Amino acid sequence: MSFTFDAQITAALFDNSGAIFTLGDGSVRFEDGSYNAVHDGAILCAAVHPSGDGVVTGGDDGRVIWSRKTEAGVLATSVNGQWIDSIDASPESKLIAFSSGKTLSVIDATDVYFRRDYAHERTVSGVAFDPKGRRIAASTYGGCALWYARIEKQKPTMLKWAGSHTGVAFSPDGNFVVTMMQDAQLHGWRLKDSKDMRMGGYPSKVRSVAFLSNGQLMATSGAQGAVLWPFIGANGPMGREATEIGYDEGSLVTLVAARPKHGVLAAGLSDGRVWWADPAGQGLNFVKADRGAPIAALALSPDGRLVAWADEDGNAGVVEA
């Protein structure tokens, strides 16, 4: 199944009903052809709604909107009308977190009156819930702030490391936080003692990370192949070397997608190709072998069998691995 859109595709996701694409023209496009024009401007970030039905999107109109096939509605607006830069949602706690400028905001999908706003000294670049949805990591210049999602007045736990951090993720066991950095490396912290983890050696900026194999592997983009870091035991990747699959000297991996409960991985490349692989098996399955514009959005279905992709020219597809 393939699509061509007239606007840039900013995200690909899977909800309970299938693949969804969010676009720079402010629309949300569903796999069956239905769509909602919801934002006055571009959609900048998206996540699956905590219910699993539809997506929540943040736009440069300062609004957070829940879109389903049949309806769409505004859930929140930013404090000062600023762009919504990043968003995450937790099925476990039913909370949605989003950032606008220096503010991290939290709302409850089941309680329209619940809202928390947490101020930072610098712009928040990424947000991520822990596995239980109780804490939120917010990446910013100089490190990462950890907040309890429901407590109104608190001081965050600061995880410091010099430089610009552009995105953040929790490990599926909740023991580690990893940030992507502007200068082509990752940084991480073991939460029980805030011990630092440096993960470098990338030829380009790392744009995405994804956990697989019950959280024992973390895949990343940013190299000629998908880089796999071991997250085993109390020390995670500390003192261990990364491996790489799908190495191709003529291209870079721009995005990766995986599911923590499955052992398979999808990767989108700078030359427009997309592959799916089982790192424990042999070879790559090129689910999109034609070369073209760089892959700009990528998602793996909850059962790990479908890949949704989109490139920088507005082409998109959903294919079986």
mmCIF file of C-alpha atoms in Angstrom:
data_model
loop_
_atom_site.group_PDB
_atom_site.id
_atom_site.type_symbol
_atom_site.label_atom_id
_atom_site.label_comp_id
_atom_site.label_asym_id
_atom_site.label_seq_id
_atom_site.Cartn_x
_atom_site.Cartn_y
_atom_site.Cartn_z
ATOM 1 C CA MET A 1 0.000 0.000 0.000
ATOM 2 C CA SER A 2 1.510 3.337 -1.035
ATOM 3 C CA PHE A 3 0.589 7.011 -0.723
ATOM 4 C CA THR A 4 1.790 10.352 -2.051
ATOM 5 C CA PHE A 5 1.112 13.518 -0.069
ATOM 6 C CA ASP A 6 1.606 17.161 -1.046
ATOM 7 C CA ALA A 7 3.204 18.089 2.286
ATOM 8 C CA GLN A 8 6.160 16.912 4.314
ATOM 9 C CA ILE A 9 5.427 13.894 6.499
ATOM 10 C CA THR A 10 6.508 14.515 10.083
ATOM 11 C CA ALA A 11 5.676 11.191 11.745
ATOM 12 C CA ALA A 12 4.428 7.650 11.101
ATOM 13 C CA LEU A 13 2.679 5.679 13.831
ATOM 14 C CA PHE A 14 0.424 2.662 14.400
ATOM 15 C CA ASP A 15 -2.688 2.919 16.564
ATOM 16 C CA ASN A 16 -5.161 0.090 17.225
ATOM 17 C CA SER A 17 -6.598 0.308 13.706
ATOM 18 C CA GLY A 18 -3.508 0.704 11.522
ATOM 19 C CA ALA A 19 -0.940 3.151 10.218
ATOM 20 C CA ILE A 20 -1.278 6.921 10.601
ATOM 21 C CA PHE A 21 0.790 9.698 9.039
ATOM 22 C CA THR A 22 1.019 13.285 10.306
ATOM 23 C CA LEU A 23 1.873 16.063 7.871
ATOM 24 C CA GLY A 24 3.416 19.487 7.678
ATOM 25 C CA ASP A 25 0.137 20.894 6.330
ATOM 26 C CA GLY A 26 -1.530 20.208 9.686
ATOM 27 C CA SER A 27 -3.444 17.088 8.626
ATOM 28 C CA VAL A 28 -3.587 13.564 10.037
ATOM 29 C CA ARG A 29 -3.915 10.827 7.401
ATOM 30 C CA PHE A 30 -5.198 7.357 8.206
ATOM 31 C CA GLU A 31 -4.286 4.199 6.335
ATOM 32 C CA ASP A 32 -7.844 3.732 5.003
ATOM 33 C CA GLY A 33 -7.739 7.131 3.277
ATOM 34 C CA SER A 34 -9.691 9.136 5.857
ATOM 35 C CA TYR A 35 -8.089 12.269 7.212
ATOM 36 C CA ASN A 36 -8.526 15.174 9.605
ATOM 37 C CA ALA A 37 -7.269 18.706 8.928
ATOM 38 C CA VAL A 38 -6.622 19.695 12.523
ATOM 39 C CA HIS A 39 -3.793 22.211 12.959
ATOM 40 C CA ASP A 40 -3.427 25.766 11.665
ATOM 41 C CA GLY A 41 0.120 25.121 10.480
ATOM 42 C CA ALA A 42 2.528 22.233 10.620
ATOM 43 C CA ILE A 43 2.351 19.202 12.873
ATOM 44 C CA LEU A 44 5.723 19.070 14.628
ATOM 45 C CA CYS A 45 5.360 15.988 16.827
ATOM 46 C CA ALA A 46 2.989 13.083 17.435
ATOM 47 C CA ALA A 47 2.365 10.099 19.687
ATOM 48 C CA VAL A 48 -0.270 7.392 19.919
ATOM 49 C CA HIS A 49 -3.080 8.407 22.318
ATOM 50 C CA PRO A 50 -2.886 6.588 25.695
ATOM 51 C CA SER A 51 -6.088 4.700 24.809
ATOM 52 C CA GLY A 52 -4.476 3.334 21.637
ATOM 53 C CA ASP A 53 -7.215 4.988 19.573
ATOM 54 C CA GLY A 54 -5.818 7.673 17.269
ATOM 55 C CA VAL A 55 -2.938 10.069 17.797
ATOM 56 C CA VAL A 56 -2.160 13.194 19.775
ATOM 57 C CA THR A 57 -0.307 15.830 17.788
ATOM 58 C CA GLY A 58 1.486 19.057 18.619
ATOM 59 C CA GLY A 59 1.710 21.891 16.135
ATOM 60 C CA ASP A 60 3.238 25.275 15.510
ATOM 61 C CA ASP A 61 -0.204 26.720 16.363
ATOM 62 C CA GLY A 62 0.516 25.865 20.022
ATOM 63 C CA ARG A 63 -2.241 23.253 20.264
ATOM 64 C CA VAL A 64 -2.340 19.577 21.266
ATOM 65 C CA ILE A 65 -5.060 17.719 19.352
ATOM 66 C CA TRP A 66 -6.443 14.179 19.623
ATOM 67 C CA SER A 67 -7.378 12.805 16.184
ATOM 68 C CA ARG A 68 -9.416 9.696 15.514
ATOM 69 C CA LYS A 69 -10.938 8.587 12.215
ATOM 70 C CA THR A 70 -14.295 10.151 12.937
ATOM 71 C CA GLU A 71 -13.461 13.190 15.044
ATOM 72 C CA ALA A 72 -10.759 15.445 16.436
ATOM 73 C CA GLY A 73 -10.583 17.807 19.386
ATOM 74 C CA VAL A 74 -8.200 20.143 21.187
ATOM 75 C CA LEU A 75 -6.819 18.696 24.435
ATOM 76 C CA ALA A 76 -4.529 21.576 25.477
ATOM 77 C CA THR A 77 -2.701 24.673 24.361
ATOM 78 C CA SER A 78 0.802 25.855 25.169
ATOM 79 C CA VAL A 79 1.375 28.427 27.908
ATOM 80 C CA ASN A 80 2.289 31.335 25.626
ATOM 81 C CA GLY A 81 1.083 30.100 22.289
ATOM 82 C CA GLN A 82 4.526 28.672 21.537
ATOM 83 C CA TRP A 83 5.144 25.748 19.216
ATOM 84 C CA ILE A 84 4.641 22.269 20.617
ATOM 85 C CA ASP A 85 8.091 20.782 20.037
ATOM 86 C CA SER A 86 7.818 17.274 21.464
ATOM 87 C CA ILE A 87 5.153 14.963 22.858
ATOM 88 C CA ASP A 88 4.828 11.565 24.522
ATOM 89 C CA ALA A 89 1.926 9.577 25.968
ATOM 90 C CA SER A 90 1.698 6.767 28.506
ATOM 91 C CA PRO A 91 -0.879 3.954 28.168
ATOM 92 C CA GLU A 92 -0.071 2.939 31.767
ATOM 93 C CA SER A 93 -0.807 6.271 33.505
ATOM 94 C CA LYS A 94 -3.071 7.778 30.779
ATOM 95 C CA LEU A 95 -0.936 10.940 30.877
ATOM 96 C CA ILE A 96 0.276 13.060 27.962
ATOM 97 C CA ALA A 97 3.414 15.201 28.217
ATOM 98 C CA PHE A 98 4.442 17.924 25.779
ATOM 99 C CA SER A 99 6.999 20.701 25.592
ATOM 100 C CA SER A 100 6.743 24.285 24.340
ATOM 101 C CA GLY A 101 9.746 26.523 24.681
ATOM 102 C CA LYS A 102 11.142 26.130 28.200
ATOM 103 C CA THR A 103 7.966 24.531 29.595
ATOM 104 C CA LEU A 104 7.100 20.866 30.092
ATOM 105 C CA SER A 105 3.333 20.347 30.455
ATOM 106 C CA VAL A 106 1.415 17.273 31.585
ATOM 107 C CA ILE A 107 -2.299 16.566 31.053
ATOM 108 C CA ASP A 108 -4.487 13.565 31.866
ATOM 109 C CA ALA A 109 -6.415 11.919 29.042
ATOM 110 C CA THR A 110 -9.120 10.901 31.537
ATOM 111 C CA ASP A 111 -9.388 14.193 33.487
ATOM 112 C CA VAL A 112 -9.861 17.464 31.593
ATOM 113 C CA TYR A 113 -9.046 19.508 34.729
ATOM 114 C CA PHE A 114 -5.619 17.995 35.398
ATOM 115 C CA ARG A 115 -2.601 19.961 34.213
ATOM 116 C CA ARG A 116 0.947 20.553 35.416
ATOM 117 C CA ASP A 117 3.443 23.040 33.935
ATOM 118 C CA TYR A 118 7.136 22.728 34.816
ATOM 119 C CA ALA A 119 9.603 25.500 33.914
ATOM 120 C CA HIS A 120 13.201 24.969 32.753
ATOM 121 C CA GLU A 121 16.106 27.355 32.297
ATOM 122 C CA ARG A 122 16.602 26.259 28.683
ATOM 123 C CA THR A 123 14.358 25.058 25.856
ATOM 124 C CA VAL A 124 13.067 21.505 26.261
ATOM 125 C CA SER A 125 13.946 19.449 23.177
ATOM 126 C CA GLY A 126 12.404 16.078 24.018
ATOM 127 C CA VAL A 127 10.116 14.369 26.514
ATOM 128 C CA ALA A 128 9.698 10.699 27.459
ATOM 129 C CA PHE A 129 7.706 8.784 30.079
ATOM 130 C CA ASP A 130 9.221 6.014 32.149
ATOM 131 C CA PRO A 131 7.671 2.537 31.634
ATOM 132 C CA LYS A 132 5.030 3.102 34.353
ATOM 133 C CA GLY A 133 4.176 6.625 33.210
ATOM 134 C CA ARG A 134 4.970 8.111 36.608
ATOM 135 C CA ARG A 135 8.144 10.058 35.773
ATOM 136 C CA ILE A 136 9.066 12.178 32.788
ATOM 137 C CA ALA A 137 12.500 12.872 31.369
ATOM 138 C CA ALA A 138 12.926 16.256 29.655
ATOM 139 C CA SER A 139 16.076 16.786 27.591
ATOM 140 C CA THR A 140 17.531 20.279 27.435
ATOM 141 C CA TYR A 141 20.860 22.030 27.029
ATOM 142 C CA GLY A 142 23.271 20.713 29.649
ATOM 143 C CA GLY A 143 21.485 17.451 30.389
ATOM 144 C CA CYS A 144 18.138 16.090 31.385
ATOM 145 C CA ALA A 145 15.517 16.852 34.075
ATOM 146 C CA LEU A 146 13.472 14.110 35.750
ATOM 147 C CA TRP A 147 9.996 15.081 37.006
ATOM 148 C CA TYR A 148 7.282 13.165 38.831
ATOM 149 C CA ALA A 149 4.350 13.491 36.483
ATOM 150 C CA ARG A 150 1.553 14.261 38.963
ATOM 151 C CA ILE A 151 3.274 16.293 41.693
ATOM 152 C CA GLU A 152 2.532 19.996 41.368
ATOM 153 C CA LYS A 153 5.368 21.568 43.367
ATOM 154 C CA GLN A 154 8.738 19.883 43.146
ATOM 155 C CA LYS A 155 12.355 20.308 42.150
ATOM 156 C CA PRO A 156 13.458 18.014 39.343
ATOM 157 C CA THR A 157 16.353 15.600 39.570
ATOM 158 C CA MET A 158 18.983 16.989 37.212
ATOM 159 C CA LEU A 159 21.160 14.642 35.171
ATOM 160 C CA LYS A 160 23.956 16.863 33.924
ATOM 161 C CA TRP A 161 26.241 16.552 30.929
ATOM 162 C CA ALA A 162 27.646 19.456 28.934
ATOM 163 C CA GLY A 163 26.284 20.059 25.459
ATOM 164 C CA SER A 164 23.014 20.186 23.563
ATOM 165 C CA HIS A 165 20.702 17.194 24.114
ATOM 166 C CA THR A 166 18.144 16.852 21.325
ATOM 167 C CA GLY A 167 15.951 13.925 22.415
ATOM 168 C CA VAL A 168 15.489 11.432 25.235
ATOM 169 C CA ALA A 169 14.340 7.868 25.975
ATOM 170 C CA PHE A 170 13.916 5.582 28.992
ATOM 171 C CA SER A 171 15.068 1.969 28.834
ATOM 172 C CA PRO A 172 12.075 -0.425 29.085
ATOM 173 C CA ASP A 173 13.156 -1.544 32.590
ATOM 174 C CA GLY A 174 13.243 2.092 33.747
ATOM 175 C CA ASN A 175 16.843 1.809 34.964
ATOM 176 C CA PHE A 176 18.531 4.014 32.337
ATOM 177 C CA VAL A 177 17.909 7.295 30.536
ATOM 178 C CA VAL A 178 19.583 7.975 27.177
ATOM 179 C CA THR A 179 19.756 11.281 25.312
ATOM 180 C CA MET A 180 20.663 12.035 21.721
ATOM 181 C CA MET A 181 23.151 14.871 21.337
ATOM 182 C CA GLN A 182 23.777 17.531 18.731
ATOM 183 C CA ASP A 183 27.411 16.495 18.299
ATOM 184 C CA ALA A 184 26.812 12.962 16.931
ATOM 185 C CA GLN A 185 26.870 10.929 20.130
ATOM 186 C CA LEU A 186 24.598 9.562 22.806
ATOM 187 C CA HIS A 187 24.803 10.115 26.517
ATOM 188 C CA GLY A 188 23.177 8.043 29.222
ATOM 189 C CA TRP A 189 22.747 7.773 32.969
ATOM 190 C CA ARG A 190 22.160 4.793 35.257
ATOM 191 C CA LEU A 191 19.424 6.162 37.498
ATOM 192 C CA LYS A 192 20.256 4.364 40.719
ATOM 193 C CA ASP A 193 23.538 6.263 41.055
ATOM 194 C CA SER A 194 23.436 8.817 38.170
ATOM 195 C CA LYS A 195 26.562 7.227 36.692
ATOM 196 C CA ASP A 196 27.335 8.524 33.217
ATOM 197 C CA MET A 197 27.442 6.449 30.046
ATOM 198 C CA ARG A 198 29.175 7.818 26.949
ATOM 199 C CA MET A 199 28.257 6.244 23.634
ATOM 200 C CA GLY A 200 30.095 7.730 20.682
ATOM 201 C CA GLY A 201 31.803 6.881 17.403
ATOM 202 C CA TYR A 202 28.952 7.970 15.136
ATOM 203 C CA PRO A 203 29.681 9.594 11.754
ATOM 204 C CA SER A 204 26.498 11.699 11.919
ATOM 205 C CA LYS A 205 23.867 12.930 14.357
ATOM 206 C CA VAL A 206 21.710 10.257 15.997
ATOM 207 C CA ARG A 207 18.049 11.075 15.298
ATOM 208 C CA SER A 208 16.299 8.038 16.736
ATOM 209 C CA VAL A 209 16.705 5.158 19.167
ATOM 210 C CA ALA A 210 14.499 2.090 19.666
ATOM 211 C CA PHE A 211 14.541 -0.777 22.165
ATOM 212 C CA LEU A 212 13.914 -4.413 21.209
ATOM 213 C CA SER A 213 14.418 -7.964 22.512
ATOM 214 C CA ASN A 214 12.709 -7.278 25.865
ATOM 215 C CA GLY A 215 14.832 -4.185 26.298
ATOM 216 C CA GLN A 216 18.127 -6.062 26.033
ATOM 217 C CA LEU A 217 19.136 -4.159 22.870
ATOM 218 C CA MET A 218 18.914 -0.502 21.915
ATOM 219 C CA ALA A 219 19.154 0.256 18.198
ATOM 220 C CA THR A 220 20.189 3.659 16.898
ATOM 221 C CA SER A 221 20.471 5.567 13.647
ATOM 222 C CA GLY A 222 23.427 7.796 12.753
ATOM 223 C CA ALA A 223 25.798 5.292 11.142
ATOM 224 C CA GLN A 224 26.193 3.240 7.928
ATOM 225 C CA GLY A 225 24.345 0.412 9.696
ATOM 226 C CA ALA A 226 21.992 0.133 12.663
ATOM 227 C CA VAL A 227 24.092 0.312 15.836
ATOM 228 C CA LEU A 228 23.021 -2.064 18.622
ATOM 229 C CA TRP A 229 23.949 -1.386 22.252
ATOM 230 C CA PRO A 230 23.509 -4.145 24.867
ATOM 231 C CA PHE A 231 21.336 -3.282 27.863
ATOM 232 C CA ILE A 232 21.886 -6.385 29.981
ATOM 233 C CA GLY A 233 22.208 -6.580 33.756
ATOM 234 C CA ALA A 234 22.798 -3.787 36.238
ATOM 235 C CA ASN A 235 25.484 -2.106 34.128
ATOM 236 C CA GLY A 236 23.652 -1.935 30.805
ATOM 237 C CA PRO A 237 26.062 -0.927 28.047
ATOM 238 C CA MET A 238 28.805 0.170 30.465
ATOM 239 C CA GLY A 239 32.085 -1.459 29.481
ATOM 240 C CA ARG A 240 30.537 -3.225 26.499
ATOM 241 C CA GLU A 241 31.005 -2.661 22.777
ATOM 242 C CA ALA A 242 28.204 -1.935 20.332
ATOM 243 C CA THR A 243 27.587 -4.108 17.280
ATOM 244 C CA GLU A 244 26.251 -3.046 13.886
ATOM 245 C CA ILE A 245 23.973 -4.727 11.354
ATOM 246 C CA GLY A 246 23.129 -3.755 7.790
ATOM 247 C CA TYR A 247 26.390 -1.874 7.157
ATOM 248 C CA ASP A 248 26.370 -0.112 3.784
ATOM 249 C CA GLU A 249 29.193 2.281 2.994
ATOM 250 C CA GLY A 250 27.037 4.228 0.508
ATOM 251 C CA SER A 251 24.202 5.211 2.863
ATOM 252 C CA LEU A 252 23.361 6.162 6.432
ATOM 253 C CA VAL A 253 20.596 4.885 8.694
ATOM 254 C CA THR A 254 18.341 7.902 9.279
ATOM 255 C CA LEU A 255 15.707 6.251 11.504
ATOM 256 C CA VAL A 256 15.138 2.992 13.368
ATOM 257 C CA ALA A 257 11.912 1.446 14.685
ATOM 258 C CA ALA A 258 11.339 -1.516 17.001
ATOM 259 C CA ARG A 259 9.079 -2.854 19.750
ATOM 260 C CA PRO A 260 10.502 -3.771 23.150
ATOM 261 C CA LYS A 261 8.623 -7.104 23.277
ATOM 262 C CA HIS A 262 9.809 -8.250 19.851
ATOM 263 C CA GLY A 263 13.257 -9.076 18.543
ATOM 264 C CA VAL A 264 12.994 -7.430 15.130
ATOM 265 C CA LEU A 265 14.125 -4.080 13.825
ATOM 266 C CA ALA A 266 13.279 -1.764 10.916
ATOM 267 C CA ALA A 267 15.673 0.843 9.528
ATOM 268 C CA GLY A 268 15.174 3.695 7.058
ATOM 269 C CA LEU A 269 18.155 4.842 5.002
ATOM 270 C CA SER A 270 19.395 8.107 3.531
ATOM 271 C CA ASP A 271 19.031 6.673 -0.002
ATOM 272 C CA GLY A 272 15.324 5.954 0.464
ATOM 273 C CA ARG A 273 15.501 2.218 1.149
ATOM 274 C CA VAL A 274 13.920 0.492 4.150
ATOM 275 C CA TRP A 275 14.891 -2.842 5.631
ATOM 276 C CA TRP A 276 13.514 -5.179 8.325
ATOM 277 C CA ALA A 277 15.704 -7.680 10.152
ATOM 278 C CA ASP A 278 15.993 -10.057 13.048
ATOM 279 C CA PRO A 279 19.428 -9.296 14.533
ATOM 280 C CA ALA A 280 19.640 -12.886 15.782
ATOM 281 C CA GLY A 281 19.009 -14.213 12.256
ATOM 282 C CA GLN A 282 20.677 -13.792 8.907
ATOM 283 C CA GLY A 283 20.413 -11.028 6.325
ATOM 284 C CA LEU A 284 18.160 -8.070 5.689
ATOM 285 C CA ASN A 285 14.712 -8.002 4.143
ATOM 286 C CA PHE A 286 14.433 -4.850 2.028
ATOM 287 C CA VAL A 287 10.736 -4.007 2.326
ATOM 288 C CA LYS A 288 11.422 -0.935 0.167
ATOM 289 C CA ALA A 289 14.303 -1.604 -2.201
ATOM 290 C CA ASP A 290 13.842 1.369 -4.538
ATOM 291 C CA ARG A 291 16.204 4.264 -3.915
ATOM 292 C CA GLY A 292 14.899 7.795 -3.537
ATOM 293 C CA ALA A 293 14.606 10.643 -1.055
ATOM 294 C CA PRO A 294 15.836 10.017 2.502
ATOM 295 C CA ILE A 295 13.444 8.265 4.863
ATOM 296 C CA ALA A 296 11.843 10.875 7.139
ATOM 297 C CA ALA A 297 9.387 8.808 9.211
ATOM 298 C CA LEU A 298 9.300 5.156 10.238
ATOM 299 C CA ALA A 299 7.192 2.931 12.491
ATOM 300 C CA LEU A 300 6.809 -0.759 13.270
ATOM 301 C CA SER A 301 3.373 -2.220 14.044
ATOM 302 C CA PRO A 302 2.708 -3.551 17.568
ATOM 303 C CA ASP A 303 3.133 -7.161 16.365
ATOM 304 C CA GLY A 304 6.348 -6.294 14.503
ATOM 305 C CA ARG A 305 5.031 -7.488 11.132
ATOM 306 C CA LEU A 306 4.179 -4.225 9.351
ATOM 307 C CA VAL A 307 6.425 -1.282 8.540
ATOM 308 C CA ALA A 308 5.102 2.235 7.839
ATOM 309 C CA TRP A 309 7.591 4.546 6.124
ATOM 310 C CA ALA A 310 7.668 8.010 4.572
ATOM 311 C CA ASP A 311 10.343 9.902 2.666
ATOM 312 C CA GLU A 312 11.251 13.568 2.360
ATOM 313 C CA ASP A 313 9.410 13.897 -0.985
ATOM 314 C CA GLY A 314 6.015 13.035 0.529
ATOM 315 C CA ASN A 315 5.918 9.396 -0.545
ATOM 316 C CA ALA A 316 4.780 6.862 2.048
ATOM 317 C CA GLY A 317 3.849 3.222 2.349
ATOM 318 C CA VAL A 318 2.766 0.381 4.592
ATOM 319 C CA VAL A 319 4.380 -2.977 3.832
ATOM 320 C CA GLU A 320 4.487 -6.428 5.386
ATOM 321 C CA ALA A 321 7.912 -7.548 6.530
#
